[in-house]
Short mmCIF file of C-alpha atoms and ligand atoms in Angstrom, two decimals:
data_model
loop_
_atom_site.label_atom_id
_atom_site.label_comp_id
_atom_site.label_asym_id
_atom_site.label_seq_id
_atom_site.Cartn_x
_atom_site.Cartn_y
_atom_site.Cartn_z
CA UNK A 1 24.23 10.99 -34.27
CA UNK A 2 26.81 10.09 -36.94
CA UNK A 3 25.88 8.30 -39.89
CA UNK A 4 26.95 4.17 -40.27
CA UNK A 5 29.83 4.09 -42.65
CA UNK A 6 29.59 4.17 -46.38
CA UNK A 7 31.60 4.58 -49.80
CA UNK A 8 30.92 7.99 -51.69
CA UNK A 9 30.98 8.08 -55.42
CA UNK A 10 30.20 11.06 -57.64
CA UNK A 11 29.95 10.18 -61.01
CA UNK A 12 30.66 12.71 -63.92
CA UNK A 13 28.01 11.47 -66.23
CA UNK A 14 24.22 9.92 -65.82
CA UNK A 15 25.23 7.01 -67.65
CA UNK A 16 28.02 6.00 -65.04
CA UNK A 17 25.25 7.48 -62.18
CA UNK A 18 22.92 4.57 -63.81
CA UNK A 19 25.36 2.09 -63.53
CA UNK A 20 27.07 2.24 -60.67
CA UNK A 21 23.22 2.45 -59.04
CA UNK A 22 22.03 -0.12 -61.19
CA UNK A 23 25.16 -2.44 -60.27
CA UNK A 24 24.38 -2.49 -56.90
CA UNK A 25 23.82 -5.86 -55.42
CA UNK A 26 21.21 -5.61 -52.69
CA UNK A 27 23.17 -8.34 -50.57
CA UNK A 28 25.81 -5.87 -49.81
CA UNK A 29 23.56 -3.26 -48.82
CA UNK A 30 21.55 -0.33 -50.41
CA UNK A 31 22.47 2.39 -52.85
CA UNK A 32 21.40 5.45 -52.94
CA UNK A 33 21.37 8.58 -55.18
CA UNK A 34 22.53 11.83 -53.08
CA UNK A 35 20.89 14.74 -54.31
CA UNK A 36 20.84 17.82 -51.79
CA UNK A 37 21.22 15.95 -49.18
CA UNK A 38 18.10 17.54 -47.16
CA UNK A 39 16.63 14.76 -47.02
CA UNK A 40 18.54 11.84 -47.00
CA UNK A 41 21.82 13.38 -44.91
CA UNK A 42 18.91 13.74 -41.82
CA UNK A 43 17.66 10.09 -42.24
CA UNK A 44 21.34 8.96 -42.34
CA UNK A 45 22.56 10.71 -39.28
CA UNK A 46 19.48 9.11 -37.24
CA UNK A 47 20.65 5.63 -38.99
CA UNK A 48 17.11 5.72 -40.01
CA UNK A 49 18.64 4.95 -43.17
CA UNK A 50 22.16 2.97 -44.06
CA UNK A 51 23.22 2.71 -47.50
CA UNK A 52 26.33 1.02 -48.22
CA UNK A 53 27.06 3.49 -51.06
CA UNK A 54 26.12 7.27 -51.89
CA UNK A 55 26.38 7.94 -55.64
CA UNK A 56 26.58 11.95 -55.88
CA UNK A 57 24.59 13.56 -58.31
CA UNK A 58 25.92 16.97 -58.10
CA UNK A 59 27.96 16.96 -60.98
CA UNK A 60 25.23 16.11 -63.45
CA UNK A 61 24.58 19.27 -64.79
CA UNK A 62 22.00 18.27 -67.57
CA UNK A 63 19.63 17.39 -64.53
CA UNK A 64 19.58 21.14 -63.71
CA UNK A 65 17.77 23.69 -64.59
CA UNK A 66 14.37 25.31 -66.42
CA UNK A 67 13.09 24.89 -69.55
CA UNK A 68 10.02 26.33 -71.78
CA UNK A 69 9.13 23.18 -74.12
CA UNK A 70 6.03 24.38 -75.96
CA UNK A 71 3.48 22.72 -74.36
CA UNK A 72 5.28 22.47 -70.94
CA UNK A 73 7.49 23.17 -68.25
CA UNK A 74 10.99 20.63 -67.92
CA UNK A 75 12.55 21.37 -64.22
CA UNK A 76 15.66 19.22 -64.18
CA UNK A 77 15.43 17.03 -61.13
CA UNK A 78 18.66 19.07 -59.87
CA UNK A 79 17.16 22.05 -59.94
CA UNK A 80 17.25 23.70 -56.41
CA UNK A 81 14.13 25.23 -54.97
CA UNK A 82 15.87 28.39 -54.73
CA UNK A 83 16.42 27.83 -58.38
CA UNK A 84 12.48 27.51 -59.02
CA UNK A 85 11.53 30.13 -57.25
CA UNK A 86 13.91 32.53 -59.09
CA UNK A 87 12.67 30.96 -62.65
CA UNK A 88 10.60 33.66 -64.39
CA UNK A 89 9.33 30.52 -66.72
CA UNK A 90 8.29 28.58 -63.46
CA UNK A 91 6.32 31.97 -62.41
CA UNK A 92 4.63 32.84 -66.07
CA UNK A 93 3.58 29.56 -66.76
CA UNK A 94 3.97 26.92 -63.45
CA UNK A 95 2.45 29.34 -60.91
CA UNK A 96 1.11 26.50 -58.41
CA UNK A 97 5.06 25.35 -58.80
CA UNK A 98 6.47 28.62 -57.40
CA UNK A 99 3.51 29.01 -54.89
CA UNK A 100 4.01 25.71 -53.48
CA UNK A 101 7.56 26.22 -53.45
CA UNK A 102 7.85 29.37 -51.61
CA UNK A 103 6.01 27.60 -49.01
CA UNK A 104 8.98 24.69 -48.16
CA UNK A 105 11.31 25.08 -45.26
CA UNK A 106 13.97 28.46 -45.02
CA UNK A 107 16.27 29.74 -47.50
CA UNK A 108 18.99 27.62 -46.27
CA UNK A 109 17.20 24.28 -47.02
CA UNK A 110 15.77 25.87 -50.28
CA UNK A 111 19.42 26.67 -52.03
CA UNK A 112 20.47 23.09 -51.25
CA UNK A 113 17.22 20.89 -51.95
CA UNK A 114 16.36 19.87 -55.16
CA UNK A 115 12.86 19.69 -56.88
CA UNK A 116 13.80 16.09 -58.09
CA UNK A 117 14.81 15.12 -54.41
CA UNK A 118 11.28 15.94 -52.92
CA UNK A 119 8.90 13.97 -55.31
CA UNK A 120 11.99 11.49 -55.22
CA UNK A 121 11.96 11.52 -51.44
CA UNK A 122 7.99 10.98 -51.63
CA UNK A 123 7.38 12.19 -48.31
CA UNK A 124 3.77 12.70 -47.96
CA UNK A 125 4.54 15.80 -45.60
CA UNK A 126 6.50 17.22 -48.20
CA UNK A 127 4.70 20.37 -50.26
CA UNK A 128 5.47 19.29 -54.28
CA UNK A 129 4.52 15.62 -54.61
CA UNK A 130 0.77 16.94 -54.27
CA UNK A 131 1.52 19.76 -56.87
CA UNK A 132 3.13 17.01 -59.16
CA UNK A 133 -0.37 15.30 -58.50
CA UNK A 134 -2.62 18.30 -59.22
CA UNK A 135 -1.11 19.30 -62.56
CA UNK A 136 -0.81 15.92 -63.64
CA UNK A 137 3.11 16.03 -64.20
CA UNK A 138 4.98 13.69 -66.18
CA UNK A 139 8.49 12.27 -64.07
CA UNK A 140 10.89 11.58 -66.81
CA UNK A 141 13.76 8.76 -65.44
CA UNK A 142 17.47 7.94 -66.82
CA UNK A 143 18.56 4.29 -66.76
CA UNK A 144 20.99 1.91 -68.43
CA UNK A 145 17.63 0.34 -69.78
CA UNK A 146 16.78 4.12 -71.04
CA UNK A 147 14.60 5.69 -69.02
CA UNK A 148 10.58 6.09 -68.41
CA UNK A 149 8.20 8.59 -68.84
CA UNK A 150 6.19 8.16 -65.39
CA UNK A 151 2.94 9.56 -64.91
CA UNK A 152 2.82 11.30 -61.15
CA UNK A 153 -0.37 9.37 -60.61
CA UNK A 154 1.42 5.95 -61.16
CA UNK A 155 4.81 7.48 -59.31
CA UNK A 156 3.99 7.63 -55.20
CA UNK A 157 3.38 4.31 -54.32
CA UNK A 158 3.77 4.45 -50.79
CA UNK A 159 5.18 5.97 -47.53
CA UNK A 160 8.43 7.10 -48.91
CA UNK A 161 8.14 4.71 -51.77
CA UNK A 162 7.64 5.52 -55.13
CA UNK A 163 7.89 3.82 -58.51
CA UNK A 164 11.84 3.86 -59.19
CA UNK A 165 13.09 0.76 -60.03
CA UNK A 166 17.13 0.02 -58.59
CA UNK A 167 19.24 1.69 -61.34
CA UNK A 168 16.94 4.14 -61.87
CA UNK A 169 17.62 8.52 -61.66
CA UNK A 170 14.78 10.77 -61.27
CA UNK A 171 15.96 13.19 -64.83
CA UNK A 172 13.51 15.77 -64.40
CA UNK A 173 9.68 16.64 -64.33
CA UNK A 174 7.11 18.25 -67.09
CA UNK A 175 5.15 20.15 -66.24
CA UNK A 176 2.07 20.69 -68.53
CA UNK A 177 1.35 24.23 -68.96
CA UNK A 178 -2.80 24.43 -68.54
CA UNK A 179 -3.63 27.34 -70.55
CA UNK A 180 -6.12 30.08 -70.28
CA UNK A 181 -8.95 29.97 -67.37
CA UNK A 182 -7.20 28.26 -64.62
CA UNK A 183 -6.16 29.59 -61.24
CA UNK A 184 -3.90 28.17 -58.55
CA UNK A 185 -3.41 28.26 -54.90
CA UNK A 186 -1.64 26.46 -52.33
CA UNK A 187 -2.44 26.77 -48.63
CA UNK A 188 -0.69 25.70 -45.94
CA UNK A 189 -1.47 25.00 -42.51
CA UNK A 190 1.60 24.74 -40.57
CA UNK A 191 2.91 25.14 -36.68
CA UNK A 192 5.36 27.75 -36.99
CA UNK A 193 6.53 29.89 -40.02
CA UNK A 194 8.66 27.57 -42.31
CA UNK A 195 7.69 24.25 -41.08
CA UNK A 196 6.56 20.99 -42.36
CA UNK A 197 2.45 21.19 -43.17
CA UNK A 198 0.36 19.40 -40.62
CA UNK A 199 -1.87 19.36 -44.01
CA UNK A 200 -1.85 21.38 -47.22
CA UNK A 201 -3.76 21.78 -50.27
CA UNK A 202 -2.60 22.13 -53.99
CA UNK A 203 -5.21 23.52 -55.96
CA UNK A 204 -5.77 24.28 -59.70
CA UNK A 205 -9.23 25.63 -60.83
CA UNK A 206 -11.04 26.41 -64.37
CA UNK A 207 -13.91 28.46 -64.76
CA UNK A 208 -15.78 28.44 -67.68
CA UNK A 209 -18.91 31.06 -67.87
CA UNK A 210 -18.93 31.19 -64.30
CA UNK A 211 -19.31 27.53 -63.15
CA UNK A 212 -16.61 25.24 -62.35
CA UNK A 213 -15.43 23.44 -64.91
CA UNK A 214 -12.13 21.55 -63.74
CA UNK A 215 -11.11 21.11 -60.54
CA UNK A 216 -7.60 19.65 -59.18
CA UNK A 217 -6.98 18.74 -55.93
CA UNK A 218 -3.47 17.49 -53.81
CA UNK A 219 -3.17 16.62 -50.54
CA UNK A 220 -0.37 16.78 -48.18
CA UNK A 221 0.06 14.37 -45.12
CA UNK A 222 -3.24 13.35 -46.21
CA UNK A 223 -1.89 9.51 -45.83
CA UNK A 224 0.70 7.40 -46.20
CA UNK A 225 1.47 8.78 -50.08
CA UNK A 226 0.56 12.12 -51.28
CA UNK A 227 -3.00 12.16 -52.33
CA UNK A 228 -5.41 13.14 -55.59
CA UNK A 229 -8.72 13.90 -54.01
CA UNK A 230 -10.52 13.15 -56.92
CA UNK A 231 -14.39 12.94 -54.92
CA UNK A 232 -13.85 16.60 -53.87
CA UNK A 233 -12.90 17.06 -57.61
CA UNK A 234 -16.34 15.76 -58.82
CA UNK A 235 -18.40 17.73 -56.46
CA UNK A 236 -16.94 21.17 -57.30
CA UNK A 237 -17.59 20.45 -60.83
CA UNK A 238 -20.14 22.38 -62.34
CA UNK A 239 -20.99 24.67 -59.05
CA UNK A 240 -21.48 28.30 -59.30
CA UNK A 241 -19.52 30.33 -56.57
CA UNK A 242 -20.82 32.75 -54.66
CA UNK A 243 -20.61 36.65 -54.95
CA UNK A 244 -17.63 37.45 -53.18
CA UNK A 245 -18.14 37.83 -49.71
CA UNK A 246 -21.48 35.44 -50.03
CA UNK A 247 -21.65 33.03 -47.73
CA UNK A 248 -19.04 34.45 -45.12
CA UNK A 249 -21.91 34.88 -42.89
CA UNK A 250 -22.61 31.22 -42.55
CA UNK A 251 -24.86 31.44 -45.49
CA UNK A 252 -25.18 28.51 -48.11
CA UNK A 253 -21.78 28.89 -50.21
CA UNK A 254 -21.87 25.92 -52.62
CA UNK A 255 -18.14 25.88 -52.71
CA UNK A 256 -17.65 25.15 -49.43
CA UNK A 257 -20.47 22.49 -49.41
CA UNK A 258 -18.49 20.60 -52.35
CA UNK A 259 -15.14 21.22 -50.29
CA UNK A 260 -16.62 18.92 -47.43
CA UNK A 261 -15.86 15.90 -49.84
CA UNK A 262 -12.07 17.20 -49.36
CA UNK A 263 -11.24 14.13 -47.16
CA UNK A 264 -13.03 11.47 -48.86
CA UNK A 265 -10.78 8.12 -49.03
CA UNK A 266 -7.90 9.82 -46.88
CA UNK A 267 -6.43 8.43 -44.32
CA UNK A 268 -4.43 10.63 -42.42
CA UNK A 269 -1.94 9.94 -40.10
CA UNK A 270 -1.86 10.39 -36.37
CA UNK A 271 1.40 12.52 -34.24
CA UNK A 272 2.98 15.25 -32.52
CA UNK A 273 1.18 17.50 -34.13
CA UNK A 274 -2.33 16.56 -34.80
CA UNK A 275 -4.87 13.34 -34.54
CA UNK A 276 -6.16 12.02 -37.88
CA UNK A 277 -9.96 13.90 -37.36
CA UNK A 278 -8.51 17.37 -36.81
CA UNK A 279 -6.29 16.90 -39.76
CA UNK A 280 -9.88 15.67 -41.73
CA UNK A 281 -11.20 19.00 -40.75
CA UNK A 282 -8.17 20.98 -42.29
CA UNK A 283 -8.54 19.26 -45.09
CA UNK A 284 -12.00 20.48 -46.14
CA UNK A 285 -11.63 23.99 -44.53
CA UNK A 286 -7.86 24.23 -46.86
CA UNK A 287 -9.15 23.43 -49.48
CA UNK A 288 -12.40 25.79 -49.34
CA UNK A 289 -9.59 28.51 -49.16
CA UNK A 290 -7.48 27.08 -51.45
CA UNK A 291 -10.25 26.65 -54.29
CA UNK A 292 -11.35 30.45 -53.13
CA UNK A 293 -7.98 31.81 -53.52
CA UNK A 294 -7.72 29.59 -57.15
CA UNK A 295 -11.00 31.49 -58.33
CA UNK A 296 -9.95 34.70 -57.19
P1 LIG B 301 18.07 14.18 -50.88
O1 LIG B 301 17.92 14.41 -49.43
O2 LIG B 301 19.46 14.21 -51.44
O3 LIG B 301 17.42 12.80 -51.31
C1 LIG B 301 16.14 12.44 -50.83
C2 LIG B 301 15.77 11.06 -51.40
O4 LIG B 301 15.51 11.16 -52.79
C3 LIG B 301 16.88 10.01 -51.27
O5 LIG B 301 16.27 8.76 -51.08
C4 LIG B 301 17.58 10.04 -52.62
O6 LIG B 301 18.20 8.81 -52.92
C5 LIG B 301 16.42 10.34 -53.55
N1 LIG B 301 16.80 11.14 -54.73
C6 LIG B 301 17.12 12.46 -54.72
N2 LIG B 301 17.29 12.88 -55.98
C7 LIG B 301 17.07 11.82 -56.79
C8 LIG B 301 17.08 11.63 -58.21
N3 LIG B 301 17.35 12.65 -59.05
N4 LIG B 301 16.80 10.41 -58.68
C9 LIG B 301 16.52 9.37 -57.85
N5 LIG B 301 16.47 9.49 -56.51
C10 LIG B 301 16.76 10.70 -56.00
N6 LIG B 301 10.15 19.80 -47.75
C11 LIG B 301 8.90 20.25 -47.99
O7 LIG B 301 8.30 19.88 -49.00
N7 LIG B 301 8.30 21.15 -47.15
C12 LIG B 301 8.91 21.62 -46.03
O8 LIG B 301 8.33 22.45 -45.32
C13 LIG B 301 10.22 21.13 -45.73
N8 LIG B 301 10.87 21.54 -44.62
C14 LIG B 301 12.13 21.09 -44.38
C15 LIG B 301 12.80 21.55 -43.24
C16 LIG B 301 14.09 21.13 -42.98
C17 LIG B 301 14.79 21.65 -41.75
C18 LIG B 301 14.73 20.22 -43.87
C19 LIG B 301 16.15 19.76 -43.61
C20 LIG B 301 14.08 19.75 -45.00
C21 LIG B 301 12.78 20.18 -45.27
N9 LIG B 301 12.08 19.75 -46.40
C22 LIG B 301 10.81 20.21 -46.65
C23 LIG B 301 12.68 18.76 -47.34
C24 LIG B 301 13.38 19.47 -48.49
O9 LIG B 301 12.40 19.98 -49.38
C25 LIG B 301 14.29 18.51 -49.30
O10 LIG B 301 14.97 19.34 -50.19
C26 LIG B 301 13.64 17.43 -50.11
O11 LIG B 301 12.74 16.65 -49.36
C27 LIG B 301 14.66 16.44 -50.66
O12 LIG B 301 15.45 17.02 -51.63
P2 LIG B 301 17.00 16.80 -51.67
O13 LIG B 301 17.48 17.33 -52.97
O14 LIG B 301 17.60 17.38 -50.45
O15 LIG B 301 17.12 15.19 -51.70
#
């Protein structure tokens, strides 16, 4: 289908991105920030969505990009996924980033979609809003109020909702680097290579003398927003895994026993491609293989 009609801007500076978003009066229609288009361009063509205006980001090149801050990780909301995946700072010291990231869509998608655009987007399908959960990132905003430091707990507040006020540009993400002791794993369970998950599991893990000392846990298409499974958290705290290859016989593997908490307070949805209790059961068997994989 072709899109409903609609004025295209593309500022040269965040400050006039701000305010021509921030001028918008919601009487004439909506306004929208265009970022690589992945996304929205899709939603627009199936008149899904119909802004009035589309306020180009792509010239803004201080939202692009990698940084090492110290303490952290800054991706620049602009920053392509291709452009993660090639960052040797994303790999060193965001590894659940890159892992995650390999995992969306093709190439072609990748060079053109943006890390800002997905946790932007909110999707709860989409692979790096329950990363952004797991690591406890920080979304930095612009504005022509000055911006907000958003914690990604407090940011997805719905089904393609999150907490951006009108006037408001996703800047860029930190990413807390979490030190010695941790290890990371995504798994995906999807239909065909480079597909959308039917559920998937972001998962960061700290041993400490052999227990379990910190678990985090993100869920994808677990409900309406990505999720924090924090109960599944809880129970994996302080267990002792298993020998490897324990357990594989149907033995008593304490992991997996705390991993059956994986769907607690979910509430998956129901399509094409699978019914709420089969995407339950994904849930705790990903993330047994995703806190497995994290330990290993
Ligand atoms: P856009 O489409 O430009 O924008 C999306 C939304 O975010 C819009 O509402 C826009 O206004 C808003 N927005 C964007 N940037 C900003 C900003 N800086 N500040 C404020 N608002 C902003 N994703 C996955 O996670 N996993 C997949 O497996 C996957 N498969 C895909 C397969 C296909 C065929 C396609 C087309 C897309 C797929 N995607 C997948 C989505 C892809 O990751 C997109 O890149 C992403 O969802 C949106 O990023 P974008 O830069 O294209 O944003």
């Amino acid at each position: 289908m072709i899109p409903a009609p609609f004025d295209y801007v593309r500022p040269s500076s965040l400050d006039e991105a701000c305010r021509i978003l921030g001028a918008a009066d919601p009487a004439e229609g909506d306004v929208k920030a265009l970022a690589g288009g992945q996304s929205l361009l899709p939603l627009l063509r199936l008149r899904l969505s119909y802004p009035s205006v589309l306020v180009d980001l792509g010239r803004l090149e201080e939202l692009r990009g990698v940084q090492d801050r110290g303490d952290h990780v800054f991706i620049g909301a602009l920053t392509t996924h291709d452009e993660v995946l090639r960052s040797p700072v994303v790999r060193e010291h965001a590894p659940l980033v890159a892992l995650a990231t390999a995992t969306v869509a093709d190439p072609a998608v990748r060079h053109r979609g943006t890390f800002g655009g997905s946790l932007a987007h909110a999707d709860p399908a989409g692979d790096l809003p329950a990363v952004a959960l797991a690591l406890d990132c920080v979304l930095v905003t612009a504005s022509g109020a000055g911006g907000r430091e958003i914690p990604a707990a407090g940011f997805f507040t719905g089904y393609l909702e999150t907490a951006l006020e009108p006037g408001e540009v996703l800047a860029g993400v930190r990413v807390p680097k979490l030190g010695d002791g941790w290890g990371f794993h995504y798994e995906k369970f999807h239909r065909t290579a480079q597909a959308w998950a039917v559920v998937g599991v972001a998962a960061a893990v700290r041993l400490e003398a052999g227990t379990i000392a910190q678990a985090r846990i993100g869920l994808t298409n677990m409900g309406p927003a990505p999720v924090r499974a924090r109960t599944v958290e809880t129970a994996l705290r302080g267990v002792t895994p298993p020998a490897a290859g324990a357990g594989a016989d149907g033995g008593r593997d304490p992991v997996r026993d705390a991993c059956a908490w994986a769907d607690e307070g979910t509430a998956p949805p129901a399509d094409l491609h699978a019914k709420p209790d089969y995407r339950r059961h994904l849930a705790r068997v990903l993330t047994h293989r995703a806190v497995r994989a994290a330990l290993s």
